[in-house]
CSV table of C-alpha atoms in Angstrom, one decimal:
chain,number,residue,atom,x,y,z
A,287,MET,CA,15.4,31.5,-30.0
A,288,ASP,CA,17.7,28.3,-28.6
A,289,ASN,CA,16.7,24.8,-29.7
A,290,LYS,CA,14.6,24.1,-26.8
A,291,GLU,CA,12.3,27.1,-27.5
A,292,LYS,CA,12.2,26.4,-30.9
A,293,ILE,CA,10.8,22.9,-30.2
A,294,ALA,CA,8.7,24.1,-27.6
A,295,ARG,CA,7.3,26.7,-30.0
A,296,ARG,CA,6.5,24.1,-32.9
A,297,ALA,CA,5.1,21.5,-30.1
A,298,ALA,CA,2.6,24.5,-28.8
A,299,ARG,CA,0.9,24.5,-32.1
A,300,PHE,CA,-0.5,20.7,-31.9
A,301,LEU,CA,-2.6,22.0,-28.7
A,302,LYS,CA,-6.5,22.6,-29.5
A,303,ASP,CA,-9.0,24.9,-28.1
A,304,GLY,CA,-10.5,23.3,-24.8
A,305,GLU,CA,-8.0,20.3,-24.5
A,306,LEU,CA,-6.8,18.9,-21.2
A,307,VAL,CA,-3.1,18.6,-21.3
A,308,ASN,CA,-0.5,17.2,-19.1
A,309,LEU,CA,3.0,18.7,-19.7
A,310,GLY,CA,6.3,17.0,-18.3
A,311,ILE,CA,9.2,18.5,-17.3
A,312,GLY,CA,12.2,20.4,-19.1
A,313,ILE,CA,11.1,21.4,-22.8
A,314,PRO,CA,7.2,20.6,-22.1
A,315,THR,CA,7.0,23.2,-19.3
A,316,LEU,CA,8.5,25.9,-22.0
A,317,VAL,CA,5.2,24.7,-24.4
A,318,GLY,CA,2.9,26.8,-22.2
A,319,ASN,CA,4.8,30.0,-23.0
A,320,PHE,CA,3.9,29.3,-26.7
A,321,VAL,CA,0.4,28.7,-26.7
A,322,ASP,CA,-1.7,30.9,-29.1
A,323,GLU,CA,-4.0,33.4,-27.2
A,324,ASN,CA,-7.0,32.1,-28.8
A,325,THR,CA,-6.5,29.0,-28.0
A,326,GLU,CA,-7.8,28.0,-24.2
A,327,VAL,CA,-6.0,24.9,-22.8
A,328,LEU,CA,-6.7,23.6,-19.5
A,329,LEU,CA,-3.3,22.0,-17.8
A,330,GLN,CA,-3.6,19.0,-15.5
A,331,SER,CA,-1.0,18.7,-12.6
A,332,GLU,CA,-0.7,15.2,-11.7
A,333,ASN,CA,-0.1,16.0,-8.0
A,334,GLY,CA,-4.1,16.6,-8.1
A,335,PHE,CA,-5.9,19.5,-10.0
A,336,ILE,CA,-6.9,20.9,-13.1
A,337,GLY,CA,-5.8,24.5,-14.1
A,338,LEU,CA,-2.2,24.9,-13.7
A,339,GLY,CA,-1.1,28.6,-13.9
A,340,PRO,CA,2.1,30.4,-14.1
A,341,ALA,CA,4.4,30.9,-10.9
A,342,PRO,CA,2.7,33.6,-8.3
A,343,GLU,CA,4.2,36.8,-7.6
A,344,PRO,CA,6.9,36.8,-5.1
A,345,GLY,CA,5.0,36.6,-1.8
A,346,LYS,CA,2.0,35.2,-3.0
A,347,GLU,CA,3.1,31.6,-2.7
A,348,GLU,CA,0.5,29.2,-1.3
A,349,LYS,CA,2.2,26.3,0.3
A,350,ASP,CA,-0.4,23.8,-1.1
A,351,VAL,CA,-0.3,25.0,-4.5
A,352,VAL,CA,2.5,23.6,-6.2
A,353,ASN,CA,3.3,21.6,-9.4
A,354,ALA,CA,4.3,18.0,-9.9
A,355,GLY,CA,8.0,19.1,-9.2
A,356,GLY,CA,7.1,21.0,-5.9
A,357,HIS,CA,7.6,24.5,-7.5
A,358,PRO,CA,4.7,27.2,-6.3
A,359,VAL,CA,2.6,27.9,-9.0
A,360,THR,CA,-0.8,29.4,-9.3
A,361,MET,CA,-4.7,27.9,-10.0
A,362,VAL,CA,-6.7,29.7,-12.7
A,363,THR,CA,-10.1,30.6,-12.5
A,364,GLY,CA,-12.3,27.6,-12.7
A,365,GLY,CA,-9.6,25.1,-11.9
A,366,SER,CA,-10.4,21.9,-9.5
A,367,CYS,CA,-8.7,20.1,-6.9
A,368,PHE,CA,-9.1,16.2,-6.4
A,369,ASP,CA,-7.0,13.1,-5.1
A,370,SER,CA,-4.6,11.2,-6.6
A,371,ASN,CA,-6.6,8.3,-7.6
A,372,MET,CA,-8.7,10.8,-9.3
A,373,SER,CA,-5.8,12.3,-11.0
A,374,PHE,CA,-4.4,9.0,-12.5
A,375,ALA,CA,-8.1,7.7,-13.1
A,376,LEU,CA,-8.1,10.9,-15.4
A,377,ILE,CA,-4.4,10.1,-17.0
A,378,ARG,CA,-4.9,6.4,-17.6
A,379,GLY,CA,-8.9,6.7,-18.5
A,380,GLY,CA,-8.2,9.0,-21.5
A,381,HIS,CA,-9.7,12.1,-19.9
A,382,VAL,CA,-6.3,13.8,-20.7
A,383,SER,CA,-6.2,14.3,-24.5
A,384,THR,CA,-2.5,15.1,-24.7
A,385,THR,CA,0.8,14.9,-22.8
A,386,MET,CA,3.9,16.2,-23.7
A,387,LEU,CA,7.4,14.9,-22.4
A,388,GLY,CA,10.9,14.7,-22.9
A,389,ALA,CA,12.9,11.6,-23.7
A,390,PHE,CA,16.4,10.1,-23.9
A,391,GLU,CA,15.5,7.7,-26.9
A,392,VAL,CA,12.5,6.7,-28.9
A,393,ASP,CA,12.3,4.2,-31.7
A,394,GLN,CA,10.3,3.2,-34.7
A,395,GLU,CA,8.2,1.1,-33.0
A,396,GLY,CA,6.9,4.1,-31.0
A,397,SER,CA,8.4,2.8,-27.9
A,398,ILE,CA,10.2,5.3,-25.7
A,399,ALA,CA,12.8,5.5,-22.8
A,400,ASN,CA,12.7,8.5,-20.5
A,401,TRP,CA,12.9,7.1,-17.0
A,402,MET,CA,16.4,5.7,-16.4
A,403,ILE,CA,20.0,5.1,-17.3
A,404,PRO,CA,21.2,1.8,-15.6
A,405,GLY,CA,24.2,2.4,-13.3
A,406,LYS,CA,23.7,6.1,-13.6
A,407,LYS,CA,20.4,7.3,-12.9
A,408,VAL,CA,17.5,5.6,-11.5
A,409,PRO,CA,15.2,8.5,-10.0
A,410,GLY,CA,11.7,6.4,-10.5
A,411,MET,CA,9.1,6.8,-13.1
A,412,GLY,CA,6.9,8.8,-11.3
A,413,GLY,CA,3.8,9.1,-13.2
A,414,ALA,CA,5.5,9.0,-16.9
A,415,MET,CA,4.2,5.5,-17.5
A,416,ASP,CA,0.6,6.4,-16.9
A,417,LEU,CA,0.7,9.6,-18.8
A,418,LEU,CA,2.4,7.7,-21.7
A,419,VAL,CA,-0.2,4.8,-21.8
A,420,GLY,CA,-3.3,6.7,-21.3
A,421,ALA,CA,-3.2,10.2,-23.1
A,422,LYS,CA,-4.5,10.1,-26.4
A,423,THR,CA,-2.2,11.8,-28.1
A,424,VAL,CA,1.8,11.6,-26.9
A,425,ILE,CA,4.0,14.3,-28.3
A,426,ILE,CA,7.6,13.7,-27.4
A,427,THR,CA,9.8,16.9,-27.5
A,428,MET,CA,13.6,16.4,-27.3
A,429,GLU,CA,17.0,17.4,-29.0
A,430,HIS,CA,17.5,15.2,-32.2
A,431,THR,CA,20.8,13.9,-31.2
A,432,THR,CA,22.8,13.2,-27.7
A,433,LYS,CA,25.4,15.7,-26.8
A,434,ASN,CA,28.0,13.8,-29.0
A,435,GLY,CA,25.7,14.0,-32.2
A,436,GLU,CA,24.4,10.2,-31.6
A,437,PRO,CA,21.1,9.7,-33.2
A,438,ARG,CA,18.0,9.4,-30.2
A,439,ILE,CA,15.3,8.4,-32.6
A,440,LEU,CA,16.5,4.9,-33.1
A,441,LYS,CA,15.6,1.6,-34.4
A,442,LYS,CA,15.1,-0.2,-31.2
A,443,CYS,CA,15.6,1.6,-27.9
A,444,THR,CA,18.8,0.7,-26.0
A,445,LEU,CA,17.2,2.0,-22.4
A,446,PRO,CA,14.9,0.4,-20.6
A,447,LEU,CA,11.5,1.3,-21.9
A,448,THR,CA,9.0,3.5,-20.3
A,449,ALA,CA,6.2,2.6,-22.5
A,450,LYS,CA,5.8,0.4,-25.6
A,451,ASN,CA,4.1,1.5,-28.8
A,452,VAL,CA,2.7,4.8,-27.6
A,453,VAL,CA,4.4,7.8,-29.3
A,454,ASP,CA,2.4,9.9,-32.0
A,455,TYR,CA,5.0,13.0,-32.7
A,456,VAL,CA,8.3,13.6,-32.2
A,457,VAL,CA,9.2,17.3,-32.3
A,458,THR,CA,12.8,18.3,-32.2
A,459,GLU,CA,14.8,21.1,-33.4
A,460,LEU,CA,15.4,19.7,-36.8
A,461,CYS,CA,11.8,18.4,-37.6
A,462,VAL,CA,8.5,17.0,-36.8
A,463,ILE,CA,8.1,12.9,-37.6
A,464,HIS,CA,4.7,11.6,-37.5
A,465,PHE,CA,4.2,7.9,-35.9
A,466,THR,CA,1.8,6.0,-38.2
A,467,ASP,CA,0.7,2.5,-38.7
A,468,GLU,CA,2.9,2.9,-41.8
A,469,GLY,CA,6.1,4.0,-40.3
A,470,LEU,CA,7.8,7.2,-39.2
A,471,VAL,CA,6.6,10.1,-41.7
A,472,LEU,CA,9.1,13.2,-41.9
A,473,GLU,CA,6.2,15.8,-42.2
A,474,GLU,CA,8.1,19.0,-41.7
A,475,VAL,CA,11.8,20.1,-41.3
A,476,ALA,CA,13.2,23.4,-40.0
A,477,GLU,CA,14.0,26.3,-42.0
A,478,GLY,CA,17.4,25.7,-43.4
A,479,VAL,CA,17.7,22.0,-42.6
A,480,THR,CA,17.5,19.5,-45.4
A,481,VAL,CA,15.9,16.2,-45.5
A,482,GLU,CA,19.5,14.4,-46.2
A,483,GLU,CA,20.6,16.0,-42.8
A,484,VAL,CA,17.6,14.9,-41.1
A,485,ILE,CA,18.0,11.3,-42.3
A,486,ALA,CA,21.6,11.3,-41.4
A,487,LYS,CA,21.0,12.4,-37.9
A,488,THR,CA,18.3,9.9,-37.4
A,489,GLU,CA,18.7,5.9,-37.0
A,490,ALA,CA,15.2,4.8,-37.6
A,491,GLU,CA,13.7,4.3,-41.1
A,492,LEU,CA,11.9,7.4,-42.2
A,493,ILE,CA,8.8,7.6,-44.7
A,494,ILE,CA,9.6,10.9,-46.8
A,495,PRO,CA,6.4,12.2,-48.3
A,496,GLU,CA,6.4,14.1,-51.6
A,497,GLU,CA,6.1,17.3,-49.9
A,498,VAL,CA,8.1,17.8,-46.8
A,499,LYS,CA,6.6,21.0,-45.1
A,500,VAL,CA,8.9,23.7,-43.3
A,501,MET,CA,8.5,23.5,-39.6
A,502,MET,CA,7.4,26.9,-37.8
B,37,MET,CA,-19.8,12.1,19.6
B,38,LYS,CA,-16.4,10.6,21.4
B,39,SER,CA,-13.2,13.2,20.7
B,40,LYS,CA,-10.7,11.3,19.1
B,41,VAL,CA,-8.2,14.1,19.8
B,42,VAL,CA,-5.1,12.8,21.5
B,43,THR,CA,-1.8,14.0,22.6
B,44,ILE,CA,1.3,13.5,20.5
B,45,GLU,CA,2.6,11.0,23.1
B,46,THR,CA,-0.3,8.8,23.1
B,47,ALA,CA,-0.2,8.8,19.1
B,48,LEU,CA,3.4,8.1,18.9
B,49,GLU,CA,3.1,5.0,21.2
B,50,GLN,CA,1.3,3.4,18.6
B,51,ILE,CA,4.4,3.7,16.4
B,52,LYS,CA,6.7,0.6,16.8
B,53,ASP,CA,9.7,-0.7,15.1
B,54,GLY,CA,9.3,-2.8,12.0
B,55,MET,CA,6.1,-1.5,11.0
B,56,THR,CA,4.7,-0.7,7.7
B,57,ILE,CA,3.9,2.8,7.3
B,58,MET,CA,1.8,4.8,4.7
B,59,LEU,CA,2.6,8.5,4.5
B,60,PRO,CA,0.9,10.8,2.0
B,61,GLY,CA,2.4,14.0,0.7
B,62,PHE,CA,3.4,14.7,-3.2
B,63,GLN,CA,7.0,16.7,-3.0
B,64,ASP,CA,6.5,17.4,0.7
B,65,VAL,CA,3.0,18.9,0.4
B,66,GLY,CA,0.1,17.2,1.9
B,67,GLY,CA,2.6,15.1,4.4
B,68,PRO,CA,2.5,14.9,7.8
B,69,ALA,CA,6.0,16.5,8.0
B,70,LYS,CA,5.6,17.2,12.0
B,71,PHE,CA,4.4,13.6,13.1
B,72,GLU,CA,7.3,12.5,11.0
B,73,MET,CA,10.0,14.4,12.8
B,74,GLU,CA,8.6,13.3,16.1
B,75,MET,CA,8.9,9.9,14.6
B,76,LEU,CA,12.6,10.3,14.1
B,77,GLU,CA,13.0,11.8,17.4
B,78,LYS,CA,11.7,8.7,18.9
B,79,GLY,CA,14.0,6.6,17.4
B,80,VAL,CA,11.6,4.1,15.6
B,81,LYS,CA,13.7,2.2,12.8
B,82,ASP,CA,13.4,-0.8,10.6
B,83,LEU,CA,10.4,0.6,8.9
B,84,THR,CA,8.6,0.0,5.6
B,85,LEU,CA,7.3,3.0,4.3
B,86,ILE,CA,4.8,3.5,1.2
B,87,SER,CA,5.1,7.0,0.3
B,88,CYS,CA,4.9,8.2,-3.3
B,89,ASP,CA,8.4,10.0,-3.3
B,90,ALA,CA,11.6,10.2,-0.8
B,91,GLY,CA,11.1,13.6,0.0
B,92,THR,CA,14.0,16.5,-0.4
B,93,PRO,CA,16.4,16.5,2.5
B,94,SER,CA,17.0,20.3,2.3
B,95,ARG,CA,12.9,20.4,3.1
B,96,PRO,CA,11.8,20.3,6.7
B,97,ALA,CA,9.5,17.4,5.8
B,98,GLY,CA,10.1,14.0,7.4
B,99,VAL,CA,10.2,11.4,4.8
B,100,ALA,CA,13.7,12.2,3.7
B,101,LYS,CA,14.7,12.6,7.0
B,102,LEU,CA,13.8,9.1,8.1
B,103,ILE,CA,15.5,7.9,5.1
B,104,ILE,CA,18.6,9.6,5.6
B,105,ASN,CA,19.0,8.6,9.1
B,106,ASN,CA,18.6,5.0,8.2
B,107,ARG,CA,15.3,4.1,10.0
B,108,VAL,CA,13.6,3.0,6.7
B,109,LYS,CA,14.5,-0.8,5.6
B,110,LYS,CA,12.2,-0.5,2.4
B,111,LEU,CA,10.6,2.0,0.5
B,112,ILE,CA,7.4,1.4,-1.6
B,113,THR,CA,7.5,4.5,-4.1
B,114,ALA,CA,7.4,6.3,-7.4
B,115,HIS,CA,10.2,8.3,-7.4
B,116,ILE,CA,13.5,9.1,-5.4
B,117,GLY,CA,14.7,11.4,-7.9
B,118,LEU,CA,15.0,14.7,-5.5
B,119,ASN,CA,16.4,12.5,-2.3
B,120,PRO,CA,20.3,11.9,-3.6
B,121,VAL,CA,20.8,10.0,-0.6
B,122,ALA,CA,17.8,7.5,-1.1
B,123,GLY,CA,19.9,6.6,-4.3
B,124,GLU,CA,23.1,6.0,-2.7
B,125,LEU,CA,21.7,3.8,0.1
B,126,MET,CA,19.6,1.9,-2.6
B,127,ASN,CA,22.7,1.3,-4.3
B,128,ALA,CA,24.5,0.3,-1.2
B,129,GLY,CA,22.1,-2.5,-0.6
B,130,GLU,CA,21.0,-0.4,2.7
B,131,LEU,CA,17.8,0.7,1.6
B,132,GLU,CA,15.2,-1.7,-0.3
B,133,VAL,CA,13.4,0.5,-2.8
B,134,GLU,CA,10.3,-1.0,-4.7
B,135,LEU,CA,9.6,1.7,-7.5
B,136,VAL,CA,6.0,1.5,-8.7
B,137,PRO,CA,4.3,3.7,-11.7
B,138,MET,CA,2.6,6.7,-9.7
B,139,GLY,CA,-1.1,5.7,-10.7
B,140,THR,CA,-0.5,2.1,-9.8
B,141,PHE,CA,0.9,3.3,-6.5
B,142,ALA,CA,-2.0,5.2,-6.0
B,143,GLU,CA,-4.5,2.3,-7.3
B,144,ARG,CA,-2.7,-0.5,-5.2
B,145,ILE,CA,-3.5,1.6,-2.1
B,146,ARG,CA,-7.1,2.2,-3.2
B,147,CYS,CA,-7.6,-1.6,-3.6
B,148,GLY,CA,-6.1,-2.1,-0.2
B,149,GLY,CA,-8.6,-0.2,1.6
B,150,ALA,CA,-11.6,-1.0,-1.0
B,151,GLY,CA,-11.7,-4.8,-0.1
B,152,LEU,CA,-10.4,-5.6,-3.9
B,153,GLY,CA,-7.9,-8.6,-4.7
B,154,GLY,CA,-6.1,-6.3,-7.2
B,155,PHE,CA,-6.7,-4.6,-10.5
B,156,LEU,CA,-5.3,-4.6,-14.2
B,157,THR,CA,-3.8,-1.7,-15.7
B,158,PRO,CA,-2.0,-1.2,-19.0
B,159,THR,CA,0.6,0.9,-17.4
B,160,GLY,CA,4.1,-0.7,-17.2
B,161,VAL,CA,3.3,-3.4,-20.0
B,162,GLY,CA,6.6,-4.5,-21.9
B,163,THR,CA,8.6,-2.5,-19.3
B,164,VAL,CA,10.9,-3.8,-16.2
B,165,VAL,CA,7.4,-3.0,-14.0
B,166,ALA,CA,6.3,-6.3,-15.7
B,167,GLU,CA,8.7,-8.4,-14.4
B,168,GLY,CA,7.5,-11.3,-12.3
B,169,LYS,CA,3.6,-10.2,-12.7
B,170,GLN,CA,1.0,-11.8,-14.4
B,171,THR,CA,0.0,-10.3,-17.9
B,172,ILE,CA,-3.4,-10.9,-18.8
B,173,GLU,CA,-5.1,-10.2,-22.3
B,174,LEU,CA,-8.3,-8.9,-22.3
B,175,ASN,CA,-10.6,-7.9,-25.1
B,176,GLY,CA,-7.3,-7.2,-27.3
B,177,ARG,CA,-5.3,-5.3,-24.8
B,178,GLU,CA,-2.7,-6.2,-22.3
B,179,TYR,CA,-2.8,-5.6,-18.6
B,180,LEU,CA,-0.6,-6.2,-15.6
B,181,LEU,CA,-2.2,-7.8,-12.5
B,182,GLU,CA,-1.5,-5.4,-9.6
B,183,GLU,CA,-1.8,-6.6,-6.2
B,184,PRO,CA,-2.9,-4.2,-3.2
B,185,LEU,CA,-1.1,-2.2,-0.4
B,186,HIS,CA,-2.0,-2.2,3.2
B,187,ALA,CA,0.0,-1.1,6.3
B,188,ASP,CA,-0.1,-1.0,9.9
B,189,VAL,CA,-0.8,2.5,10.1
B,190,ALA,CA,-1.5,5.7,8.3
B,191,ILE,CA,-0.4,8.8,9.1
B,192,LEU,CA,-2.5,11.8,7.5
B,193,LYS,CA,-2.4,15.3,7.2
B,194,ALA,CA,-5.6,17.5,7.3
B,195,TRP,CA,-6.2,21.0,7.0
B,196,LYS,CA,-9.4,20.9,8.9
B,197,ALA,CA,-10.4,17.9,11.3
B,198,ASP,CA,-13.5,17.8,13.6
B,199,LYS,CA,-13.2,16.0,16.9
B,200,ALA,CA,-14.8,12.9,15.3
B,201,GLY,CA,-12.4,12.8,12.5
B,202,ASN,CA,-14.2,14.0,9.5
B,203,LEU,CA,-11.5,15.4,7.4
B,204,VAL,CA,-10.9,18.6,4.9
B,205,TYR,CA,-7.7,18.8,3.1
B,206,ASN,CA,-6.2,21.9,1.3
B,207,ARG,CA,-5.8,22.0,-2.5
B,208,CYS,CA,-2.8,19.8,-3.6
B,209,ALA,CA,-2.6,18.6,0.0
B,210,ARG,CA,-5.4,15.9,-0.7
B,211,ASN,CA,-3.1,13.5,-2.8
B,212,TYR,CA,-2.9,10.3,-1.4
B,213,ASN,CA,-4.6,11.0,1.9
B,214,PRO,CA,-8.2,9.8,1.2
B,215,ALA,CA,-6.8,6.5,-0.1
B,216,MET,CA,-4.4,6.0,2.8
B,217,ALA,CA,-7.4,6.5,5.3
B,218,MET,CA,-8.9,3.6,3.9
B,219,ALA,CA,-6.0,1.1,3.8
B,220,ALA,CA,-4.3,0.9,7.1
B,221,ASP,CA,-5.1,-0.7,10.6
B,222,LEU,CA,-4.6,2.5,12.4
B,223,VAL,CA,-5.4,6.0,11.2
B,224,ILE,CA,-3.8,8.8,12.8
B,225,VAL,CA,-4.1,12.2,11.7
B,226,GLN,CA,-1.9,15.2,12.0
B,227,ALA,CA,-4.4,18.2,12.1
B,228,GLU,CA,-4.0,21.9,11.2
B,229,ASN,CA,-7.2,22.8,12.8
B,230,ILE,CA,-9.4,21.0,14.8
B,231,VAL,CA,-13.4,22.2,15.3
B,232,GLU,CA,-16.2,20.8,17.0
B,233,VAL,CA,-18.6,18.1,15.4
B,234,GLY,CA,-21.2,19.9,13.3
B,235,GLU,CA,-18.7,22.6,12.2
B,236,LEU,CA,-18.0,20.8,8.9
B,237,ASP,CA,-20.5,20.8,6.2
B,238,PRO,CA,-21.1,17.0,5.5
B,239,ASP,CA,-21.0,17.6,1.8
B,240,ALA,CA,-17.2,19.1,2.2
B,241,ILE,CA,-16.2,16.3,4.3
B,242,MET,CA,-13.5,14.5,2.1
B,243,THR,CA,-12.9,11.5,4.7
B,244,PRO,CA,-15.5,10.3,6.9
B,245,GLY,CA,-14.7,10.3,10.4
B,246,VAL,CA,-15.2,6.4,11.2
B,247,LEU,CA,-11.8,5.9,9.4
B,248,VAL,CA,-9.9,8.1,11.8
B,249,ASP,CA,-8.8,6.5,15.0
B,250,MET,CA,-6.7,9.5,16.7
B,251,ILE,CA,-6.3,12.9,15.9
B,252,VAL,CA,-3.1,15.4,16.9
B,253,HIS,CA,-3.5,18.8,16.8
B,254,MET,CA,0.0,20.2,15.0
B,255,GLU,CA,0.1,23.5,13.4
B,256,GLU,CA,3.1,23.7,11.0
């Protein structure tokens, strides 16, 4: 299992039966593969429906049934379609209980940067700003450091923000961090990873509880 | 009821250089791709487009084609990442791009058609989206004041239209169509199927026909 799958497997355990969830692209999309079979979650797709299902069998694609990335998907039985105003009212209005998104950086104020790198990449924010502000629980799934080993969990984000003070949990291949009113609590570390290693690879200040669980 | 069905030529006469045009669609689903290609063919230019994304050059839809053929001077949108040419034109100063969070984009169009002067949203507070906008604190929470969007023309894509303009959309193709139907001076529909008035169940109609000015039958 690679890092991305490890992160997705742990993130899936946050999901509760009966929740309405929106999963972003990248690692969050993989989360769907790890949801416990006794946990029934409904996935919202911001292009206008509830009940996002897996990709169709070849030849069974419907041109008007796609995910927010434009790729063919299926709708589960009991799904429902709506317009964009309804879709984003669901998101902003707190009806989507959990969103999972990737990030370039997060910081100890709970702020996140995931939509642009000035001078390099300016794709637009899409629905990310609305999801981060509206979902009750925001879970960020990302690799702990950059390709060069630099921390991505910072004291303060350096890239333009997507939203301020919104993050609840960060799940990386090394650990689970809970963003609380007291600060960032290191709740779990992956097997074979030490608390010291996580501290060394994190710029933000971490609160280390007496017991740090093993991340499953 | 009088039929609103017209030829593509009649509908195209309404599209002029310099207009502000709303085009629905989300990743090319639910947009009037055939009509957009006719606009390209006609040669209209200097357009301001209000469109959720900039399309994908490799797909056969028209938003991307209008952009890469330099017909667009300004684009109001939430995402241009799948159309690299849009980014290049933006960086070269040849295309003005106003990036709007997607939920705010949808709601600004709704306001434009619903007689509202604007709305307060928590989306974008503390980000570059807030620059140049009023921030208002209300009941302990910060909001941005966002203003309505309105257009000269909206070109919709319906799965089914009756001749009076009552519309039904299919699956994810509904997206921005109902809101844009309210927010433009002139509303043209690219309809996949046209039926007689009375054939659609009134409870199933998603956009009332009074909002529609012209219907063009174009199958995809």
